[in-house]
mmCIF file of N, CA and C in Angstrom:
data_model
loop_
_atom_site.group_PDB
_atom_site.id
_atom_site.type_symbol
_atom_site.label_atom_id
_atom_site.label_comp_id
_atom_site.label_asym_id
_atom_site.label_seq_id
_atom_site.Cartn_x
_atom_site.Cartn_y
_atom_site.Cartn_z
ATOM 1 N N UNK J 1 -24.934 -24.484 55.437
ATOM 2 C CA UNK J 1 -25.305 -23.874 54.199
ATOM 3 C C UNK J 1 -24.316 -23.543 53.121
ATOM 4 N N UNK J 2 -24.650 -23.721 52.021
ATOM 5 C CA UNK J 2 -23.834 -23.245 50.829
ATOM 6 C C UNK J 2 -23.988 -21.903 50.480
ATOM 7 N N UNK J 3 -22.938 -21.419 50.242
ATOM 8 C CA UNK J 3 -22.844 -19.996 49.835
ATOM 9 C C UNK J 3 -21.931 -19.663 48.681
ATOM 10 N N UNK J 4 -22.338 -18.899 47.690
ATOM 11 C CA UNK J 4 -21.527 -18.388 46.547
ATOM 12 C C UNK J 4 -21.308 -16.976 46.727
ATOM 13 N N UNK J 5 -19.926 -16.551 46.745
ATOM 14 C CA UNK J 5 -19.640 -15.234 47.015
ATOM 15 C C UNK J 5 -18.809 -14.747 45.851
ATOM 16 N N UNK J 6 -19.298 -13.803 45.126
ATOM 17 C CA UNK J 6 -18.840 -13.105 43.920
ATOM 18 C C UNK J 6 -18.126 -11.892 44.208
ATOM 19 N N UNK J 7 -16.952 -11.596 43.525
ATOM 20 C CA UNK J 7 -16.272 -10.459 43.554
ATOM 21 C C UNK J 7 -15.626 -10.070 42.100
ATOM 22 N N UNK J 8 -15.268 -8.819 41.923
ATOM 23 C CA UNK J 8 -14.386 -8.468 40.827
ATOM 24 C C UNK J 8 -15.243 -7.425 39.810
ATOM 25 N N UNK J 9 -16.452 -7.305 40.028
ATOM 26 C CA UNK J 9 -17.235 -6.421 39.080
ATOM 27 C C UNK J 9 -16.810 -5.097 39.374
ATOM 28 N N UNK J 10 -17.259 -4.334 38.420
ATOM 29 C CA UNK J 10 -16.838 -2.767 38.296
ATOM 30 C C UNK J 10 -17.130 -2.066 37.021
ATOM 31 N N UNK J 11 -16.615 -0.860 37.037
ATOM 32 C CA UNK J 11 -16.842 -0.070 35.742
ATOM 33 C C UNK J 11 -15.521 0.024 34.991
ATOM 34 N N UNK J 12 -15.524 -0.415 33.612
ATOM 35 C CA UNK J 12 -14.384 -0.224 32.882
ATOM 36 C C UNK J 12 -14.876 0.222 31.610
ATOM 37 N N UNK J 13 -13.772 0.768 30.817
ATOM 38 C CA UNK J 13 -14.157 1.325 29.470
ATOM 39 C C UNK J 13 -13.942 0.107 28.465
ATOM 40 N N UNK J 14 -14.642 0.343 27.448
ATOM 41 C CA UNK J 14 -14.657 -0.671 26.368
ATOM 42 C C UNK J 14 -13.134 -1.062 26.017
ATOM 43 N N UNK J 15 -12.896 -2.189 25.711
ATOM 44 C CA UNK J 15 -11.593 -2.716 25.477
ATOM 45 C C UNK J 15 -10.780 -3.092 26.678
ATOM 46 N N UNK J 16 -11.442 -2.828 27.868
ATOM 47 C CA UNK J 16 -10.680 -3.100 29.175
ATOM 48 C C UNK J 16 -11.059 -4.601 29.595
ATOM 49 N N UNK J 17 -10.441 -4.901 30.855
ATOM 50 C CA UNK J 17 -10.605 -6.267 31.377
ATOM 51 C C UNK J 17 -11.012 -6.260 32.823
ATOM 52 N N UNK J 18 -11.766 -7.217 33.083
ATOM 53 C CA UNK J 18 -11.964 -7.510 34.497
ATOM 54 C C UNK J 18 -11.890 -8.983 34.751
ATOM 55 N N UNK J 19 -11.611 -9.309 36.117
ATOM 56 C CA UNK J 19 -11.538 -10.834 36.488
ATOM 57 C C UNK J 19 -12.637 -11.002 37.511
ATOM 58 N N UNK J 20 -13.598 -11.841 37.283
ATOM 59 C CA UNK J 20 -14.525 -12.044 38.333
ATOM 60 C C UNK J 20 -14.183 -13.351 39.066
ATOM 61 N N UNK J 21 -14.453 -13.279 40.342
ATOM 62 C CA UNK J 21 -14.162 -14.542 41.231
ATOM 63 C C UNK J 21 -15.437 -15.063 41.878
ATOM 64 N N UNK J 22 -15.675 -16.304 42.142
ATOM 65 C CA UNK J 22 -16.617 -16.877 42.769
ATOM 66 C C UNK J 22 -16.247 -17.987 43.555
ATOM 67 N N UNK J 23 -16.205 -17.901 44.963
ATOM 68 C CA UNK J 23 -15.872 -18.851 45.934
ATOM 69 C C UNK J 23 -17.118 -19.618 46.428
ATOM 70 N N UNK J 24 -17.274 -20.969 46.433
ATOM 71 C CA UNK J 24 -18.192 -21.559 47.236
ATOM 72 C C UNK J 24 -17.787 -22.169 48.498
ATOM 73 N N UNK J 25 -18.661 -21.749 49.413
ATOM 74 C CA UNK J 25 -18.218 -22.178 50.875
ATOM 75 C C UNK J 25 -19.475 -22.759 51.580
ATOM 76 N N UNK J 26 -19.142 -23.452 52.650
ATOM 77 C CA UNK J 26 -20.004 -24.175 53.408
ATOM 78 C C UNK J 26 -20.021 -25.684 53.190
ATOM 79 N N UNK J 27 -21.067 -26.441 53.393
ATOM 80 C CA UNK J 27 -21.067 -27.886 53.072
ATOM 81 C C UNK J 27 -21.033 -28.179 51.723
ATOM 82 N N UNK J 28 -19.953 -28.771 51.171
ATOM 83 C CA UNK J 28 -19.845 -29.218 49.961
ATOM 84 C C UNK J 28 -19.157 -30.578 49.996
ATOM 85 N N UNK J 29 -19.984 -31.559 49.537
ATOM 86 C CA UNK J 29 -19.522 -32.954 49.346
ATOM 87 C C UNK J 29 -19.054 -33.131 47.900
ATOM 88 N N UNK J 30 -19.868 -32.632 46.956
ATOM 89 C CA UNK J 30 -19.311 -32.591 45.607
ATOM 90 C C UNK J 30 -19.660 -31.410 44.953
ATOM 91 N N UNK J 31 -18.709 -30.905 44.022
ATOM 92 C CA UNK J 31 -19.028 -29.778 43.102
ATOM 93 C C UNK J 31 -18.832 -30.117 41.675
ATOM 94 N N UNK J 32 -19.870 -30.157 40.932
ATOM 95 C CA UNK J 32 -19.737 -30.982 39.649
ATOM 96 C C UNK J 32 -19.629 -29.682 38.506
ATOM 97 N N UNK J 33 -20.446 -28.658 38.673
ATOM 98 C CA UNK J 33 -20.445 -27.762 37.703
ATOM 99 C C UNK J 33 -20.359 -26.303 38.332
ATOM 100 N N UNK J 34 -19.540 -25.315 37.812
ATOM 101 C CA UNK J 34 -19.551 -23.965 38.184
ATOM 102 C C UNK J 34 -19.455 -23.047 36.817
ATOM 103 N N UNK J 35 -20.219 -21.963 37.028
ATOM 104 C CA UNK J 35 -20.316 -21.226 35.766
ATOM 105 C C UNK J 35 -20.720 -19.804 36.100
ATOM 106 N N UNK J 36 -20.960 -19.058 34.951
ATOM 107 C CA UNK J 36 -21.420 -17.698 35.070
ATOM 108 C C UNK J 36 -22.588 -17.477 34.298
ATOM 109 N N UNK J 37 -23.525 -16.674 34.680
ATOM 110 C CA UNK J 37 -24.656 -16.116 34.032
ATOM 111 C C UNK J 37 -24.626 -14.767 33.973
ATOM 112 N N UNK J 38 -25.410 -14.123 33.119
ATOM 113 C CA UNK J 38 -25.607 -12.757 33.325
ATOM 114 C C UNK J 38 -26.936 -12.256 32.818
ATOM 115 N N UNK J 39 -27.171 -11.038 33.306
ATOM 116 C CA UNK J 39 -28.617 -10.444 33.083
ATOM 117 C C UNK J 39 -28.346 -9.110 32.858
ATOM 118 N N UNK J 40 -28.883 -8.598 31.520
ATOM 119 C CA UNK J 40 -28.442 -7.271 31.086
ATOM 120 C C UNK J 40 -29.880 -6.558 31.403
ATOM 121 N N UNK J 41 -29.981 -5.236 31.402
ATOM 122 C CA UNK J 41 -31.175 -4.631 31.474
ATOM 123 C C UNK J 41 -32.115 -4.861 30.456
ATOM 124 N N UNK J 42 -33.247 -5.165 30.847
ATOM 125 C CA UNK J 42 -34.349 -5.549 29.858
ATOM 126 C C UNK J 42 -34.176 -6.877 29.115
ATOM 127 N N UNK J 43 -33.233 -7.725 29.598
ATOM 128 C CA UNK J 43 -33.070 -8.928 28.988
ATOM 129 C C UNK J 43 -33.177 -10.102 29.911
ATOM 130 N N UNK J 44 -33.307 -11.300 29.631
ATOM 131 C CA UNK J 44 -33.366 -12.398 30.407
ATOM 132 C C UNK J 44 -31.904 -12.930 30.717
ATOM 133 N N UNK J 45 -31.864 -13.683 31.806
ATOM 134 C CA UNK J 45 -30.573 -14.324 32.318
ATOM 135 C C UNK J 45 -30.179 -15.219 31.271
ATOM 136 N N UNK J 46 -28.820 -15.132 30.917
ATOM 137 C CA UNK J 46 -28.357 -15.936 29.950
ATOM 138 C C UNK J 46 -27.034 -16.518 30.348
ATOM 139 N N UNK J 47 -26.655 -17.705 29.929
ATOM 140 C CA UNK J 47 -25.428 -18.406 30.139
ATOM 141 C C UNK J 47 -24.223 -17.777 29.522
ATOM 142 N N UNK J 48 -23.196 -17.642 30.228
ATOM 143 C CA UNK J 48 -21.913 -16.904 29.720
ATOM 144 C C UNK J 48 -21.044 -17.856 29.495
ATOM 145 N N UNK J 49 -20.601 -18.737 30.580
ATOM 146 C CA UNK J 49 -19.712 -19.750 30.589
ATOM 147 C C UNK J 49 -19.777 -20.820 31.682
ATOM 148 N N UNK J 50 -19.465 -22.075 31.398
ATOM 149 C CA UNK J 50 -19.496 -22.982 32.481
ATOM 150 C C UNK J 50 -18.262 -23.904 32.308
ATOM 151 N N UNK J 51 -17.931 -24.607 33.449
ATOM 152 C CA UNK J 51 -16.832 -25.535 33.284
ATOM 153 C C UNK J 51 -17.396 -26.767 34.129
ATOM 154 N N UNK J 52 -17.330 -27.879 33.582
ATOM 155 C CA UNK J 52 -17.771 -29.103 34.214
ATOM 156 C C UNK J 52 -16.554 -29.958 34.373
ATOM 157 N N UNK J 53 -16.741 -30.661 35.702
ATOM 158 C CA UNK J 53 -15.719 -31.678 36.046
ATOM 159 C C UNK J 53 -15.433 -32.713 34.834
ATOM 160 N N UNK J 54 -14.214 -32.766 34.501
ATOM 161 C CA UNK J 54 -13.696 -33.708 33.427
ATOM 162 C C UNK J 54 -14.166 -33.261 32.167
ATOM 163 N N UNK J 55 -14.589 -32.051 31.894
ATOM 164 C CA UNK J 55 -15.073 -31.616 30.429
ATOM 165 C C UNK J 55 -14.292 -30.168 30.202
ATOM 166 N N UNK J 56 -14.633 -29.930 29.026
ATOM 167 C CA UNK J 56 -14.235 -28.667 28.487
ATOM 168 C C UNK J 56 -15.097 -27.542 28.705
ATOM 169 N N UNK J 57 -14.432 -26.257 28.743
ATOM 170 C CA UNK J 57 -15.366 -25.012 28.963
ATOM 171 C C UNK J 57 -16.273 -25.004 28.016
ATOM 172 N N UNK J 58 -17.576 -24.356 28.305
ATOM 173 C CA UNK J 58 -18.667 -23.956 27.434
ATOM 174 C C UNK J 58 -18.796 -22.592 27.398
ATOM 175 N N UNK J 59 -18.890 -21.784 26.319
ATOM 176 C CA UNK J 59 -19.059 -20.337 26.228
ATOM 177 C C UNK J 59 -20.290 -20.007 25.345
ATOM 178 N N UNK J 60 -20.873 -18.923 25.688
ATOM 179 C CA UNK J 60 -21.744 -18.166 24.834
ATOM 180 C C UNK J 60 -21.041 -17.812 23.646
ATOM 181 N N UNK J 61 -21.564 -17.777 22.466
ATOM 182 C CA UNK J 61 -20.841 -17.417 21.189
ATOM 183 C C UNK J 61 -20.187 -16.006 21.197
ATOM 184 N N UNK J 62 -20.862 -15.038 21.826
ATOM 185 C CA UNK J 62 -20.506 -13.906 21.653
ATOM 186 C C UNK J 62 -19.333 -13.465 22.564
ATOM 187 N N UNK J 63 -18.920 -14.368 23.622
ATOM 188 C CA UNK J 63 -17.798 -14.092 24.394
ATOM 189 C C UNK J 63 -16.759 -14.913 24.149
ATOM 190 N N UNK J 64 -16.862 -15.921 23.040
ATOM 191 C CA UNK J 64 -15.715 -16.777 22.667
ATOM 192 C C UNK J 64 -14.577 -15.970 22.172
ATOM 193 N N UNK J 65 -13.363 -16.304 22.676
ATOM 194 C CA UNK J 65 -12.188 -15.545 22.415
ATOM 195 C C UNK J 65 -11.848 -14.385 23.183
ATOM 196 N N UNK J 66 -12.867 -13.950 23.998
ATOM 197 C CA UNK J 66 -12.662 -12.858 24.849
ATOM 198 C C UNK J 66 -12.688 -13.270 26.200
ATOM 199 N N UNK J 67 -13.471 -14.037 26.593
ATOM 200 C CA UNK J 67 -13.793 -14.567 27.993
ATOM 201 C C UNK J 67 -12.997 -15.857 28.344
ATOM 202 N N UNK J 68 -12.578 -16.074 29.389
ATOM 203 C CA UNK J 68 -12.097 -17.330 29.897
ATOM 204 C C UNK J 68 -12.333 -17.793 31.148
ATOM 205 N N UNK J 69 -13.023 -19.036 31.207
ATOM 206 C CA UNK J 69 -13.473 -19.437 32.635
ATOM 207 C C UNK J 69 -12.473 -20.514 33.096
ATOM 208 N N UNK J 70 -12.030 -20.465 34.314
ATOM 209 C CA UNK J 70 -11.126 -21.358 34.963
ATOM 210 C C UNK J 70 -11.729 -21.669 36.336
ATOM 211 N N UNK J 71 -11.171 -22.753 36.751
ATOM 212 C CA UNK J 71 -11.648 -23.348 38.153
ATOM 213 C C UNK J 71 -10.581 -23.824 39.070
ATOM 214 N N UNK J 72 -10.499 -23.516 40.212
ATOM 215 C CA UNK J 72 -9.511 -23.983 41.193
ATOM 216 C C UNK J 72 -10.345 -24.936 42.079
ATOM 217 N N UNK J 73 -10.129 -26.260 41.709
ATOM 218 C CA UNK J 73 -10.965 -27.271 42.427
ATOM 219 C C UNK J 73 -10.586 -27.242 43.911
ATOM 220 N N UNK J 74 -9.367 -27.288 44.372
ATOM 221 C CA UNK J 74 -9.117 -27.195 45.683
ATOM 222 C C UNK J 74 -9.794 -26.177 46.588
ATOM 223 N N UNK J 75 -9.984 -24.935 45.919
ATOM 224 C CA UNK J 75 -10.442 -23.716 46.583
ATOM 225 C C UNK J 75 -12.056 -23.709 46.300
ATOM 226 N N UNK J 76 -12.613 -24.615 45.569
ATOM 227 C CA UNK J 76 -14.005 -24.474 45.090
ATOM 228 C C UNK J 76 -14.366 -23.092 44.626
ATOM 229 N N UNK J 77 -13.596 -22.644 43.735
ATOM 230 C CA UNK J 77 -13.635 -21.187 43.268
ATOM 231 C C UNK J 77 -13.471 -21.256 41.689
ATOM 232 N N UNK J 78 -14.296 -20.477 41.147
ATOM 233 C CA UNK J 78 -14.206 -20.362 39.647
ATOM 234 C C UNK J 78 -14.018 -18.925 39.268
ATOM 235 N N UNK J 79 -13.414 -18.680 38.196
ATOM 236 C CA UNK J 79 -12.864 -17.317 37.719
ATOM 237 C C UNK J 79 -13.547 -17.141 36.315
ATOM 238 N N UNK J 80 -13.674 -15.722 36.052
ATOM 239 C CA UNK J 80 -14.069 -15.430 34.660
ATOM 240 C C UNK J 80 -13.242 -14.331 34.235
ATOM 241 N N UNK J 81 -12.152 -14.434 33.403
ATOM 242 C CA UNK J 81 -11.227 -13.398 32.996
ATOM 243 C C UNK J 81 -12.031 -12.914 31.603
ATOM 244 N N UNK J 82 -12.360 -11.520 31.687
ATOM 245 C CA UNK J 82 -12.994 -10.895 30.657
ATOM 246 C C UNK J 82 -12.243 -9.884 30.107
ATOM 247 N N UNK J 83 -11.758 -10.028 28.905
ATOM 248 C CA UNK J 83 -10.910 -9.216 28.074
ATOM 249 C C UNK J 83 -11.727 -8.534 26.887
ATOM 250 N N UNK J 84 -11.262 -7.485 26.302
ATOM 251 C CA UNK J 84 -11.856 -6.886 25.173
ATOM 252 C C UNK J 84 -13.321 -6.595 25.497
ATOM 253 N N UNK J 85 -13.541 -6.177 26.552
ATOM 254 C CA UNK J 85 -14.977 -5.976 27.028
ATOM 255 C C UNK J 85 -15.729 -4.639 26.255
ATOM 256 N N UNK J 86 -16.975 -4.999 25.881
ATOM 257 C CA UNK J 86 -17.867 -4.149 25.137
ATOM 258 C C UNK J 86 -19.104 -3.770 25.820
ATOM 259 N N UNK J 87 -19.525 -2.626 25.479
ATOM 260 C CA UNK J 87 -20.793 -2.082 26.081
ATOM 261 C C UNK J 87 -21.800 -3.113 26.295
ATOM 262 N N UNK J 88 -22.001 -3.849 25.245
ATOM 263 C CA UNK J 88 -22.987 -5.086 25.373
ATOM 264 C C UNK J 88 -22.986 -6.141 26.412
ATOM 265 N N UNK J 89 -21.689 -6.031 26.960
ATOM 266 C CA UNK J 89 -21.350 -7.093 28.060
ATOM 267 C C UNK J 89 -21.817 -6.580 29.474
ATOM 268 N N UNK J 90 -22.339 -5.316 29.419
ATOM 269 C CA UNK J 90 -22.882 -4.675 30.730
ATOM 270 C C UNK J 90 -24.024 -5.508 31.142
ATOM 271 N N UNK J 91 -23.849 -5.931 32.456
ATOM 272 C CA UNK J 91 -24.887 -6.839 33.058
ATOM 273 C C UNK J 91 -24.481 -7.135 34.409
ATOM 274 N N UNK J 92 -25.509 -7.507 35.032
ATOM 275 C CA UNK J 92 -25.128 -8.300 36.482
ATOM 276 C C UNK J 92 -24.635 -9.779 36.115
ATOM 277 N N UNK J 93 -23.600 -10.094 36.606
ATOM 278 C CA UNK J 93 -23.004 -11.428 36.336
ATOM 279 C C UNK J 93 -23.276 -12.132 37.602
ATOM 280 N N UNK J 94 -23.948 -13.418 37.550
ATOM 281 C CA UNK J 94 -24.162 -14.339 38.455
ATOM 282 C C UNK J 94 -23.447 -15.562 38.528
ATOM 283 N N UNK J 95 -22.756 -15.950 39.660
ATOM 284 C CA UNK J 95 -22.152 -17.250 39.707
ATOM 285 C C UNK J 95 -23.052 -18.308 39.984
ATOM 286 N N UNK J 96 -22.907 -19.488 39.448
ATOM 287 C CA UNK J 96 -23.800 -20.520 39.494
ATOM 288 C C UNK J 96 -23.059 -21.838 39.702
ATOM 289 N N UNK J 97 -23.462 -22.781 40.489
ATOM 290 C CA UNK J 97 -22.755 -24.165 41.005
ATOM 291 C C UNK J 97 -23.697 -24.927 41.184
ATOM 292 N N UNK J 98 -23.499 -26.226 40.731
ATOM 293 C CA UNK J 98 -24.387 -27.489 41.143
ATOM 294 C C UNK J 98 -23.573 -28.253 42.184
ATOM 295 N N UNK J 99 -24.121 -28.457 43.397
ATOM 296 C CA UNK J 99 -23.504 -28.774 44.598
ATOM 297 C C UNK J 99 -24.340 -29.874 45.223
ATOM 298 N N UNK J 100 -23.726 -30.911 45.685
ATOM 299 C CA UNK J 100 -24.276 -31.911 46.567
ATOM 300 C C UNK J 100 -23.715 -31.453 47.947
ATOM 301 N N UNK J 101 -24.501 -31.078 48.960
ATOM 302 C CA UNK J 101 -23.985 -30.576 50.231
ATOM 303 C C UNK J 101 -23.363 -31.602 51.115
ATOM 304 N N UNK J 102 -23.878 -32.879 51.085
ATOM 305 C CA UNK J 102 -23.463 -33.896 51.808
ATOM 306 C C UNK J 102 -23.579 -35.220 50.947
ATOM 307 N N UNK J 103 -23.067 -36.308 51.571
ATOM 308 C CA UNK J 103 -23.197 -37.673 50.788
ATOM 309 C C UNK J 103 -24.748 -37.912 50.843
ATOM 310 N N UNK J 104 -25.224 -38.442 49.589
ATOM 311 C CA UNK J 104 -26.390 -38.817 49.260
ATOM 312 C C UNK J 104 -27.499 -37.543 49.320
ATOM 313 N N UNK J 105 -27.001 -36.387 49.378
ATOM 314 C CA UNK J 105 -27.783 -35.218 49.249
ATOM 315 C C UNK J 105 -27.999 -35.073 47.790
ATOM 316 N N UNK J 106 -29.185 -34.649 47.213
ATOM 317 C CA UNK J 106 -29.416 -34.391 45.816
ATOM 318 C C UNK J 106 -28.609 -33.157 45.428
ATOM 319 N N UNK J 107 -28.066 -33.211 44.384
ATOM 320 C CA UNK J 107 -27.409 -31.959 43.772
ATOM 321 C C UNK J 107 -28.386 -30.930 43.595
ATOM 322 N N UNK J 108 -28.078 -29.673 43.749
ATOM 323 C CA UNK J 108 -28.779 -28.363 43.821
ATOM 324 C C UNK J 108 -28.236 -27.443 43.035
ATOM 325 N N UNK J 109 -29.011 -26.577 42.375
ATOM 326 C CA UNK J 109 -28.270 -25.355 41.767
ATOM 327 C C UNK J 109 -28.285 -24.204 42.667
ATOM 328 N N UNK J 110 -27.138 -23.573 42.925
ATOM 329 C CA UNK J 110 -26.868 -22.570 43.780
ATOM 330 C C UNK J 110 -26.526 -21.333 43.070
ATOM 331 N N UNK J 111 -26.892 -20.126 43.497
ATOM 332 C CA UNK J 111 -26.598 -18.921 42.867
ATOM 333 C C UNK J 111 -25.980 -17.889 43.803
ATOM 334 N N UNK J 112 -25.170 -17.206 43.300
ATOM 335 C CA UNK J 112 -24.583 -15.965 43.953
ATOM 336 C C UNK J 112 -25.545 -14.869 43.919
ATOM 337 N N UNK J 113 -25.182 -13.855 44.630
ATOM 338 C CA UNK J 113 -25.942 -12.553 44.659
ATOM 339 C C UNK J 113 -25.846 -11.674 43.392
ATOM 340 N N UNK J 114 -24.851 -11.996 42.695
ATOM 341 C CA UNK J 114 -24.592 -11.003 41.547
ATOM 342 C C UNK J 114 -23.440 -9.972 41.726
ATOM 343 N N UNK J 115 -22.837 -9.741 40.704
ATOM 344 C CA UNK J 115 -21.888 -8.697 40.760
ATOM 345 C C UNK J 115 -22.019 -7.769 39.289
ATOM 346 N N UNK J 116 -22.112 -6.512 39.411
ATOM 347 C CA UNK J 116 -22.322 -5.745 38.399
ATOM 348 C C UNK J 116 -21.009 -5.297 37.486
ATOM 349 N N UNK J 117 -21.333 -5.740 36.392
ATOM 350 C CA UNK J 117 -20.162 -5.226 35.286
ATOM 351 C C UNK J 117 -20.770 -4.098 34.427
ATOM 352 N N UNK J 118 -20.091 -3.033 34.325
ATOM 353 C CA UNK J 118 -20.526 -1.835 33.492
ATOM 354 C C UNK J 118 -19.351 -1.547 32.680
ATOM 355 N N UNK J 119 -19.657 -1.527 31.487
ATOM 356 C CA UNK J 119 -18.752 -1.174 30.223
ATOM 357 C C UNK J 119 -19.069 0.098 29.547
ATOM 358 N N UNK J 120 -18.404 1.083 29.637
ATOM 359 C CA UNK J 120 -18.789 2.357 29.119
ATOM 360 C C UNK J 120 -18.066 2.411 27.762
ATOM 361 N N UNK J 121 -18.739 3.311 26.870
ATOM 362 C CA UNK J 121 -18.192 3.565 25.403
ATOM 363 C C UNK J 121 -17.102 4.565 25.684
#
């Protein structure tokens, strides 16, 4: 079974920083995409940032210049460095990965359980 385990969420003041981590484990033949989504109270889940193999990172406009996504290929881990946090960044952040568990297995979208980020004023 494939699992995504997130860590790094917490409570910070506006202007502060957090670093989220997500490690994929289990049967992983190929991992093409990893990224982060978030869901704030009363809002739908939205894309925050993704990194694709062989491609450039992609960011939601409102986090550009503040958030940085990176990936450690060998460790199947993706990070989200969040700087200059704002109250509107408050949300549950979910790790996402597109993974083929075995050779010839279809790629599937996997999700972590989420980690809460709360930014106070």
